[in-house]
Each structure stands twice: as C-alpha cells, then as structure tokens.
CSV table of C-alpha atoms in Angstrom, one decimal:
chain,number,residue,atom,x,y,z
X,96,UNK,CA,0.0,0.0,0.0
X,97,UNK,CA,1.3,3.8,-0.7
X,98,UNK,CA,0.6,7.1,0.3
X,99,UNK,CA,-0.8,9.6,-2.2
X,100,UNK,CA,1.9,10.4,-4.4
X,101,UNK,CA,3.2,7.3,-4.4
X,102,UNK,CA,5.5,7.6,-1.2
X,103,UNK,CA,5.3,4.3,1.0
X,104,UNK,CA,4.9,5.2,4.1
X,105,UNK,CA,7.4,3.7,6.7
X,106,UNK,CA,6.4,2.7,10.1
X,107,UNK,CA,8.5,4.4,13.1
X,108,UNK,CA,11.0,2.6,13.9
X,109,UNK,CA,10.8,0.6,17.4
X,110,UNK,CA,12.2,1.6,20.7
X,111,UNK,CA,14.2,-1.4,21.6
X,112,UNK,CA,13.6,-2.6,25.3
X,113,UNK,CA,15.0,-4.4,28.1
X,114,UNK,CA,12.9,-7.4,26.8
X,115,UNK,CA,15.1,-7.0,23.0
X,116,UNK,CA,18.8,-6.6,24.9
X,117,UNK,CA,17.5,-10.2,27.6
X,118,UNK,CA,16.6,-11.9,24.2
X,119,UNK,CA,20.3,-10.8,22.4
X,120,UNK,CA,22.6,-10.9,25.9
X,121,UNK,CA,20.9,-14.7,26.7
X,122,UNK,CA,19.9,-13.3,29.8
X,123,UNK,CA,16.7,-12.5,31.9
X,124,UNK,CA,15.0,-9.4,31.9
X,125,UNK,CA,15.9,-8.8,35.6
X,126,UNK,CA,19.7,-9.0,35.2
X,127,UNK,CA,20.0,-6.6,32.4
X,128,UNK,CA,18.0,-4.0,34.9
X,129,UNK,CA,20.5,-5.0,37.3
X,130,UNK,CA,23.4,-4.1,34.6
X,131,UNK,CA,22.1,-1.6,32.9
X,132,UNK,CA,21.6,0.3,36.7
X,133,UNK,CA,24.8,-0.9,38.2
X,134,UNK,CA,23.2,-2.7,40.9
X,135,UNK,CA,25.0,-5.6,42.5
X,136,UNK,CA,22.9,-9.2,41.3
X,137,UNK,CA,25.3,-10.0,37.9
X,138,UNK,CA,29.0,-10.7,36.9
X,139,UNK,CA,31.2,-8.3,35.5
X,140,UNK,CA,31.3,-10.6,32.2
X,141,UNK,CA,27.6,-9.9,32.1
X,142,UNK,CA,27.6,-6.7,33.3
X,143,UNK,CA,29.6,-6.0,30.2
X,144,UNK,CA,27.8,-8.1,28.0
X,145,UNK,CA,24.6,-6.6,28.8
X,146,UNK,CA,26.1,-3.4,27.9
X,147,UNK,CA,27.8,-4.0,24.9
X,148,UNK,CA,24.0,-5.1,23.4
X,149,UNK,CA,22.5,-2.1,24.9
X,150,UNK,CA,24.7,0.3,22.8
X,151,UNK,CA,24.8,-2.2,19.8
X,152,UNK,CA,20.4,-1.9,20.0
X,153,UNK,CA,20.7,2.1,20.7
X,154,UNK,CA,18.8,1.5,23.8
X,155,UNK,CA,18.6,4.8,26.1
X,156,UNK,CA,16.8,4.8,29.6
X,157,UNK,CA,13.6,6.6,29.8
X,158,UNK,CA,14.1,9.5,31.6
X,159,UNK,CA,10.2,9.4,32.9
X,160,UNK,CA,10.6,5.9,34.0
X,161,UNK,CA,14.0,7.1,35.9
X,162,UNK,CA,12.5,10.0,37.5
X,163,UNK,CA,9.2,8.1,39.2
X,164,UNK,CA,11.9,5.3,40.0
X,165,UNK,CA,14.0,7.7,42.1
X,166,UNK,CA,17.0,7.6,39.6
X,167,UNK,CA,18.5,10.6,38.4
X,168,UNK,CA,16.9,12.0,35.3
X,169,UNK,CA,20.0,12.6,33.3
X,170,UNK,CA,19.5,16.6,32.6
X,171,UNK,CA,20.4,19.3,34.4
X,172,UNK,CA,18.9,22.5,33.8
X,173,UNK,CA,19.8,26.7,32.8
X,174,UNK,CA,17.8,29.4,32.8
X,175,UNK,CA,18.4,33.0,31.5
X,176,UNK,CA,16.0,35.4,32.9
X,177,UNK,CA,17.5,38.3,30.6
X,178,UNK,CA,15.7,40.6,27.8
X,179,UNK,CA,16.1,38.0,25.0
X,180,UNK,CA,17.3,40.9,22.5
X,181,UNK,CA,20.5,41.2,24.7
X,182,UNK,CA,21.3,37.8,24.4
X,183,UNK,CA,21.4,37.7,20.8
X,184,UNK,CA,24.7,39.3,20.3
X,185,UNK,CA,26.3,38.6,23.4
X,186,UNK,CA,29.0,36.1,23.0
X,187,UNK,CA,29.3,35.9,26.8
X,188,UNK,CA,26.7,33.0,27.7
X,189,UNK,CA,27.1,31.2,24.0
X,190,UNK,CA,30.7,30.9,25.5
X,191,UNK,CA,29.7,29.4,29.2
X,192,UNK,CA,27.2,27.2,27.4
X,193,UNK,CA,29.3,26.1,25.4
X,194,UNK,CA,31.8,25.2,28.2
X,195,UNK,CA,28.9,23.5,30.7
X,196,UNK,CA,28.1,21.4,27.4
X,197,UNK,CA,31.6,20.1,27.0
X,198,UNK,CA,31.7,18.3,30.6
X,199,UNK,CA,28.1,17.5,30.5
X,200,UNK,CA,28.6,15.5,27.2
X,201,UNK,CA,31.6,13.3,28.4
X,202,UNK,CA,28.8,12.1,30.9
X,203,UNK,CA,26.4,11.8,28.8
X,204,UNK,CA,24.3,14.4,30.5
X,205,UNK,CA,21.5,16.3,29.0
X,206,UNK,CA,21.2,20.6,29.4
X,207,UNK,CA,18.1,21.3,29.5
X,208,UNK,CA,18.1,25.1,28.5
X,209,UNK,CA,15.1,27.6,28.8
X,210,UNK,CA,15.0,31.6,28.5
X,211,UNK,CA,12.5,33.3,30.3
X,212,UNK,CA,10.8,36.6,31.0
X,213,UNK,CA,11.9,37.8,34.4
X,214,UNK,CA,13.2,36.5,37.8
X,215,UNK,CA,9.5,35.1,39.2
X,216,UNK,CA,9.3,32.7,36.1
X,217,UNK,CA,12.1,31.9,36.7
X,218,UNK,CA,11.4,30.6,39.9
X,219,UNK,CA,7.8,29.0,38.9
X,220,UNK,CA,10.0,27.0,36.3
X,221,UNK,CA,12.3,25.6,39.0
X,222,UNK,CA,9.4,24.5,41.1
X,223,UNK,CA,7.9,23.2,37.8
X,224,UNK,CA,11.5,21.1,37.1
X,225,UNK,CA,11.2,19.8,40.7
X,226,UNK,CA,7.9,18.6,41.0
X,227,UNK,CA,8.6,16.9,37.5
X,228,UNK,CA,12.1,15.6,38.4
X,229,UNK,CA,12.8,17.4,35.0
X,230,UNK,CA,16.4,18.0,36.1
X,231,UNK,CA,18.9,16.3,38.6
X,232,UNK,CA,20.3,19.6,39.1
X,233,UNK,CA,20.5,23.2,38.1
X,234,UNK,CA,23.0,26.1,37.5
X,235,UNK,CA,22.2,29.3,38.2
X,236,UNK,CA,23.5,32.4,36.7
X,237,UNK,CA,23.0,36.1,37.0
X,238,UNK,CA,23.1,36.3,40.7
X,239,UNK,CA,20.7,39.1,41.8
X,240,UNK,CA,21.4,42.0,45.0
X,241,UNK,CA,17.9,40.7,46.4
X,242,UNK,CA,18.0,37.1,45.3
X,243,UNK,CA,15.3,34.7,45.9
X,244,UNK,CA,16.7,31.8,44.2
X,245,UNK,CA,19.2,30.0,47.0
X,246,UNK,CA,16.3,29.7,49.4
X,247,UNK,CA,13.8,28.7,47.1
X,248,UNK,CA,16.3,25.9,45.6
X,249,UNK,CA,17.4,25.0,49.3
X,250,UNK,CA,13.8,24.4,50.4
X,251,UNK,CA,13.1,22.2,47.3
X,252,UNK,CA,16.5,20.4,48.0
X,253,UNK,CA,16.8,20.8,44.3
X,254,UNK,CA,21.0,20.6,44.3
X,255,UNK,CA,22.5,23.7,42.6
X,256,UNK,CA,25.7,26.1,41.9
X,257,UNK,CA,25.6,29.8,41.2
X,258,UNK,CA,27.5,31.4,39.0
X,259,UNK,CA,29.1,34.5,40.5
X,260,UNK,CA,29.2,35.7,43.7
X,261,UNK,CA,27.0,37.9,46.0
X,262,UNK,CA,26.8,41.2,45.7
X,263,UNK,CA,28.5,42.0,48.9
X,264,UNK,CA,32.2,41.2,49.5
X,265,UNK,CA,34.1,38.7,47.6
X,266,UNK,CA,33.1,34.5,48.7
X,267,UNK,CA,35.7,33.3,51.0
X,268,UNK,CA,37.7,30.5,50.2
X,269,UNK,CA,38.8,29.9,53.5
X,270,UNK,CA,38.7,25.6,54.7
X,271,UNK,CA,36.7,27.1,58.1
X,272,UNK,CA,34.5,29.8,56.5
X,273,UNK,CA,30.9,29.3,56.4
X,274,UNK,CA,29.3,27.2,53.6
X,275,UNK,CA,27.6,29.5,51.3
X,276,UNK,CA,24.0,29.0,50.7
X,277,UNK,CA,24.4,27.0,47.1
X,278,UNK,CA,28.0,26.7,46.2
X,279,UNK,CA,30.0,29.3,44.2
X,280,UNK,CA,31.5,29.1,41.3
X,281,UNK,CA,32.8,33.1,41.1
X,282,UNK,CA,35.4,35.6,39.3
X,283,UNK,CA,36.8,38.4,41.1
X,284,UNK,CA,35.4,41.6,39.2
X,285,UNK,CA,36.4,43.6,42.0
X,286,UNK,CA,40.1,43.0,41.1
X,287,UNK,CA,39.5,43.1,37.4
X,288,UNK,CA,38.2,46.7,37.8
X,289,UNK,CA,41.1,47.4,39.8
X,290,UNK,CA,43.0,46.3,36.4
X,291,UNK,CA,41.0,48.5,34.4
X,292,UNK,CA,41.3,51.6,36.0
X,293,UNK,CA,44.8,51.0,37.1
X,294,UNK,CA,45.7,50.9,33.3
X,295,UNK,CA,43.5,53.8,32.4
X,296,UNK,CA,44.7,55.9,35.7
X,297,UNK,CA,48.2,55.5,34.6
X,298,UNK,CA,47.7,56.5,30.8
X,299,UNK,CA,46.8,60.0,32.7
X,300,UNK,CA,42.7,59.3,32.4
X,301,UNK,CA,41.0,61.5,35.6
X,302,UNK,CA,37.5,61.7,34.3
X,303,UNK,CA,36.1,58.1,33.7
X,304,UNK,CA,33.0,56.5,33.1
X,305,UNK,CA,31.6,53.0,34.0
X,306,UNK,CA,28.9,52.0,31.7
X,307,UNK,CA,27.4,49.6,33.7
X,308,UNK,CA,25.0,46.2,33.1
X,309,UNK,CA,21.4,45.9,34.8
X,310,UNK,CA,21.4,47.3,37.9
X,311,UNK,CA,20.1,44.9,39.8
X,312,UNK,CA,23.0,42.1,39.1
X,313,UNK,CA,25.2,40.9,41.8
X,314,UNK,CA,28.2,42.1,39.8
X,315,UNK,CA,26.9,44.9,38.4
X,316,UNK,CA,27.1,45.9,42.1
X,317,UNK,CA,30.1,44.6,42.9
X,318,UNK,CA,31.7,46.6,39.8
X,319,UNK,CA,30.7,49.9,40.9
X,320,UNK,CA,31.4,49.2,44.0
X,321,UNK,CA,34.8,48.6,43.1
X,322,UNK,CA,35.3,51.2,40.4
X,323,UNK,CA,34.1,53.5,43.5
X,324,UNK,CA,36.8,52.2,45.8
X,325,UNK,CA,40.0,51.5,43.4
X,326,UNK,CA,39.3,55.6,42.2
X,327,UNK,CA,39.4,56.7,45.9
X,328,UNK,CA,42.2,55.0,46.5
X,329,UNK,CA,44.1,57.2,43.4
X,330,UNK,CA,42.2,60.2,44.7
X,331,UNK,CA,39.4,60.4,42.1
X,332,UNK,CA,35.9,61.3,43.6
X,333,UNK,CA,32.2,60.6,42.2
X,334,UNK,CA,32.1,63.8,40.1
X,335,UNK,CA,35.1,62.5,38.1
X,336,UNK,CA,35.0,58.6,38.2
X,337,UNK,CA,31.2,57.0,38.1
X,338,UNK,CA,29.0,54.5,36.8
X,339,UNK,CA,25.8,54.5,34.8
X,340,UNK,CA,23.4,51.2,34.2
X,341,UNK,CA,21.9,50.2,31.2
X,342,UNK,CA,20.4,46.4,29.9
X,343,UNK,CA,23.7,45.1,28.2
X,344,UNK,CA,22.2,46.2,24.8
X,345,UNK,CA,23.8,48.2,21.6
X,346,UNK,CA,20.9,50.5,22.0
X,347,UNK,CA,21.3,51.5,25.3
X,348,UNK,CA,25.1,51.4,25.1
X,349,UNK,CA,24.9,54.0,22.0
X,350,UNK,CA,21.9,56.2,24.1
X,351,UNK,CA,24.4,56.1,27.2
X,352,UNK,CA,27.3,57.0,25.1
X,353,UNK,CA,25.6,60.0,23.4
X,354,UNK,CA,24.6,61.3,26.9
X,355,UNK,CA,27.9,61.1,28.2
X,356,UNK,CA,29.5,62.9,25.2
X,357,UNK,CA,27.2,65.6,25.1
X,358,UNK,CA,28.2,66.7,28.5
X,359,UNK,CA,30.0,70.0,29.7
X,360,UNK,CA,32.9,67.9,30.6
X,361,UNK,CA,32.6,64.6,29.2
X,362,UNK,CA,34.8,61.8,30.2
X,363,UNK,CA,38.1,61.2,28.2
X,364,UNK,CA,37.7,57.3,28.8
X,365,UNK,CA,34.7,55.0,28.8
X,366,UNK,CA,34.4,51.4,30.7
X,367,UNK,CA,31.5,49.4,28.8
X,368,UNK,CA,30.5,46.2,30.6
X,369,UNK,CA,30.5,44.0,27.4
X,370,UNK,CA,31.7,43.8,24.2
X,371,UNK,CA,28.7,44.9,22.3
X,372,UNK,CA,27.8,48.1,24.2
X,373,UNK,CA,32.0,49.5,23.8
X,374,UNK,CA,31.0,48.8,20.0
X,375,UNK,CA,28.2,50.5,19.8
X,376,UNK,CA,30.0,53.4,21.9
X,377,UNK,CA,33.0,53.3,19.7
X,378,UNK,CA,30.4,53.7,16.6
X,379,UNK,CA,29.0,56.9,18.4
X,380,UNK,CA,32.5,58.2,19.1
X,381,UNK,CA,33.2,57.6,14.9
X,382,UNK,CA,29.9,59.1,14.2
X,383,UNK,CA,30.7,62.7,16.0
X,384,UNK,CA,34.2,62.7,14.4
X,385,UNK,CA,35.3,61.9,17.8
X,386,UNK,CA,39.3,60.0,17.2
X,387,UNK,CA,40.0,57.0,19.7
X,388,UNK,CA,42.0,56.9,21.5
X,389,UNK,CA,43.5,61.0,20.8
X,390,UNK,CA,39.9,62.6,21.8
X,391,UNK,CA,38.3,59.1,23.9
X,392,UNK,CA,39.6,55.9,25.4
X,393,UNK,CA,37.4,52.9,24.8
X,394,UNK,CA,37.3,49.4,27.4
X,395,UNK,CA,35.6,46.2,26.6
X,396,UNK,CA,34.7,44.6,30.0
X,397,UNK,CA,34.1,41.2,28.0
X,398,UNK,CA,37.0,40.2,24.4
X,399,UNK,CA,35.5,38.8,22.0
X,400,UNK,CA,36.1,38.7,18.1
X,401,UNK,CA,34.1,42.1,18.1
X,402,UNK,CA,36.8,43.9,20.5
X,403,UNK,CA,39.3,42.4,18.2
X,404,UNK,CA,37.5,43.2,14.1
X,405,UNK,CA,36.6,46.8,15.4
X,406,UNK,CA,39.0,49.8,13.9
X,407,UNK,CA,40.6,50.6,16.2
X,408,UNK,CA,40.6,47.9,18.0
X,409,UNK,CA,39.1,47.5,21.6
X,410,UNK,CA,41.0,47.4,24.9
X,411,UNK,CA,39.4,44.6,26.7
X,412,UNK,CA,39.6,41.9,29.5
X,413,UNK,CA,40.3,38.7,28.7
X,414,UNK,CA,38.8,35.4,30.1
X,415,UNK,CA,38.5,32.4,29.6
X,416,UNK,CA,35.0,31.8,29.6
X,417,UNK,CA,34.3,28.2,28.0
X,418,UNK,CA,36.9,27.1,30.6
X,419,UNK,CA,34.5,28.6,33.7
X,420,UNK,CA,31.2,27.1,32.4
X,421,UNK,CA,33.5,23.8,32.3
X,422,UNK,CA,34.5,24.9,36.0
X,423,UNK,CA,30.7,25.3,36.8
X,424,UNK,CA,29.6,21.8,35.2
X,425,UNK,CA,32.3,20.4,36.9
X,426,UNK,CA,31.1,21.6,40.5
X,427,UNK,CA,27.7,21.1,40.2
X,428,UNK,CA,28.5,17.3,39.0
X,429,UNK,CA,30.4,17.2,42.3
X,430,UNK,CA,27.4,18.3,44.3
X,431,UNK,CA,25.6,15.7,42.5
X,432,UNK,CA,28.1,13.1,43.3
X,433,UNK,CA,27.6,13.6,47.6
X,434,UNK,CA,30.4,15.9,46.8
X,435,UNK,CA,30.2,19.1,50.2
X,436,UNK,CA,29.0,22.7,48.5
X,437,UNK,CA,32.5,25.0,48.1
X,438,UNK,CA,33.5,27.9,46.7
X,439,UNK,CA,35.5,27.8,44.0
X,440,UNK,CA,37.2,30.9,42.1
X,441,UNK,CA,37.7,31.3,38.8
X,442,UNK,CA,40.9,32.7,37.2
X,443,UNK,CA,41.5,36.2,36.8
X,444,UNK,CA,41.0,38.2,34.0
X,445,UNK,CA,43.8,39.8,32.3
X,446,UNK,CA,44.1,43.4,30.4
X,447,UNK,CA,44.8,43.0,26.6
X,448,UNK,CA,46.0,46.4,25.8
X,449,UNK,CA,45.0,47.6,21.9
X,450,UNK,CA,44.5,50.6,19.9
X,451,UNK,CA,41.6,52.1,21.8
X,452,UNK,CA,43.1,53.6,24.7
X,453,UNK,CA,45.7,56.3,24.8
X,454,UNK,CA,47.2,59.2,26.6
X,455,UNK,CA,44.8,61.3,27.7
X,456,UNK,CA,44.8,64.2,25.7
C-alpha cells in the first residue's frame, strides 16, 4: 500500500527494550536491569555483556521511567531570565554554554536550556522542574542584589551552583568559613576593575565613566562598587570617576554614550560592561568625528572577536570563559556526586591592551 503520491509510508522505527537486549545478551530481563543500573545481582562478564548489546540496539533509559523510580533524570537545567534581545549578540553565555556542554557531554548528560521573562518565572519554572524531576540539578546564573533563588532551591532540596558571587564582599575561600548558601563558582570583578582603572589611571585618564549592566545584578554591584573604591584610592571622587546602568544592549550602550559625550565635561575614557555596548560606543565616538583613542579611550569589560574586528581595536579583559562554564559543570557534578558545597574561584581576567586607549589628551 502507498501514500498519495506514491511515497510508501514507513512505520516508526521501534524503541528497543530491556525485553530486546534479555533476548540478544541470553539473559533474563531482571539482570540486564540489574546491569544496565549498576546494581549488585550480575558478573562483570555480564555486566559487560549486557552493555555491549545495549549500545549495539541504541537502547537509552527513559528519563520518565528514571525520574518516578527515584533515579536521576540525566538533565540538568539553565535558565536565563535576561531581555532576550540582549542575548542575541552577546557572545558571553554562547561561550559558558558552550563550556557546561563540553563536561556535561563526556557524561552523557542532558542541558536542559530555557529563557524566560523575568526572575519570578524563573522561579515558577524551578518548582515546575522539581515537582517533574525534569532536572537532577540546576545552574544558576545572574546572581541578583535581592536574590530569591538560594532559598527557594534550598527548600526544594533541588542541588544547585551559582555562577558568581553575591553582591556583597568577595566569597571566601577559606577551609573554616561558612558554607555559602548554594555553592559558588565566582570571578573576582572587584580586582579586574582594579585592572582596568589602574591601566586607564596611569595613561593619565582623571574623568572616567563606568557603563554599567542591569542594575540589579550581583556584579553589576560589585563593579561599581569597586570602580568607586579603586578611584578613591588614586584620589578620584564621584564627580570625576562613576558608573551609569543600562540592559547590556547596543541600543542602550549608544543612548548612554551620546549622553555622556554631550556633557560640559565629558569623560576622556569610557568602561563598557560587554563587548557589544563598547562597540556601539565606539560607533558613536566615529559618528561625531570623535578619534579613539586621541579625543576618547574605549574598554571592553568582556573580548570577544568584536573587540578584536573593530577599527581601532578595543581594549578589553580577557577570560576564559568556555573554561569557567566547564569549571561550573564540573562543580555542580560534584554536588551531585555527595560531593560538600564549596567555593570555588575562577581565574583572573587579564588586560589586553590595543589601539583604543591612549594618553589622555
């Protein structure tokens, strides 16, 4: 029999089961569950055996079947709660994605990956995960100044590791400190501004801006904070070293810019907190006949093949950001494994100096 047009139409292909990889292995059903779930009951030889069928068949565990069993669903879970036109063209999290996915694929474990409105879908999806057992796991990202998150995942008991630390001073590392609430995977941003500003102070820079993320970010905080201290240190008050916010995006990184050029005074060097907004700003500067770096310094909080294609190109901080969504995966595995919750610091940041900063003029 065929379709219309002449197509036959296949049948789906089969599933194979425990019953198919018993009949091949010349075992009974009940010692391939015992294999195939590394429980004590079978030999090595047919431990082995059983295995070698599985993967011959393609056989995969159903993850519904694991999860009302008690086994671990396979999966762990992100969540971005950012405006989903910032994420676009932000190289930042295709980076740490792509990081978390290198460690989770030598185990053979899932990501399960959502983006989402704002913080209190966020949470409504965690619950959702939890009550599913959707997830063995979950990292969290974007920590916030008022952060629900870490109790609401500690009262599910849903295991988890945040990526960066509190708003507040840097996570300690010390062996008798006291645990945080979800372990810490984190990058010191207070000494990375110290970097910046160190580099711009001593190219003779005394009015400097901060063009800042969301305002309501854990390091967003933390980077003010810091730009605020490190310029006190060299002398500098508010009305000459300060920070604006924005949402990460080339619009608002332009709008900001334009702002800050059309001042009395405007700053002779600009600190962007990612790649795409010290673009944008360095498009401005071209547009107003502005020369960078004679008239106006440019940073990059965040390299990326942007910083580097851009004429002239961008001053930024470089990280290695695969390598701390591997350090993330990595934790959160431990956590998973009985593993005790740590903090764990990433490396620092260094300055690549390029064409887009200068002598102050």
């Amino acid at each position: 029999m065929t379709a219309p047009g002449g197509a036959a139409r296949r049948r789906p292909a089969r599933r194979p089961t425990i019953k198919d990889i018993a009949r091949r292995a010349g075992v009974s059903e009940s010692a391939v569950s015992f294999a195939l779930n590394d429980r004590p009951g079978v030999s090595d030889d047919t431990r082995a055996r059983v295995r070698r069928v599985a993967e011959e068949l393609g056989w995969q565990a159903n993850s519904a079947a694991r999860a009302l069993s008690g086994e671990r669903a396979g999966a762990l879970g992100l969540v971005l709660a950012r405006p989903a036109r910032t994420l676009g063209v932000e190289s930042f999290f295709l980076q740490l994605v792509s990081g978390i996915q290198e460690v989770l694929s030598a185990r053979r474990i899932a990501l399960l990956f959502q983006v989402v409105e704002d913080l209190d879908t966020e949470c409504a999806l965690y619950r959702r995960w939890w009550a599913e057992r959707r997830v063995d796991g979950v990292l969290v990202v974007d920590p916030r100044v008022e952060d629900p998150r870490p109790e609401l995942l500690t009262t599910l008991g849903l295991p988890a590791v945040a990526i960066g630390g509190p708003a507040g001073p840097a996570p300690s590392e010390e062996p008798d400190a006291a645990p945080p609430q979800l372990p810490t995977v984190w990058a010191d941003d207070a000494r990375a501004m110290a970097r910046v500003l160190d580099h711009l102070h001593g190219l003779g820079h005394r009015r400097i801006v901060h063009v800042a993320g969301l305002p309501d970010l854990a390091h967003t905080a933390r980077r003010i904070h810091s730009l605020r201290t490190e310029a006190a240190l060299r002398g500098l008050d508010e009305r000459q070293v300060r920070s604006v916010t924005t949402d990460y995006s080339d619009a608002e990184g332009a709008k900001a810019t334009r702002r800050l050029l059309d001042e009395a005074r405007p700053p002779s060097a600009i600190i962007y907190d990612n790649d795409v907004m010290a673009v944008a700003g360095a498009s401005v500067a071209a547009e107003r006949g502005i020369p960078v770096p004679t008239a106006l310094s440019i940073v990059a909080w965040d390299d990326s093949a942007l910083c580097r294609v851009t004429h002239p190109r961008l001053t930024a901080l470089v990280r290695d950001t695969p390598g701390f969504g591997r350090l993330a995966a990595r934790e959160l595995l431990t956590v998973l494994d009985g593993g005790p919750p740590r903090t764990v610091q990433g490396e620092l940041p260094h300055l690549e100096a390029r064409e887009s900063t200068g002598p102050c003029g």
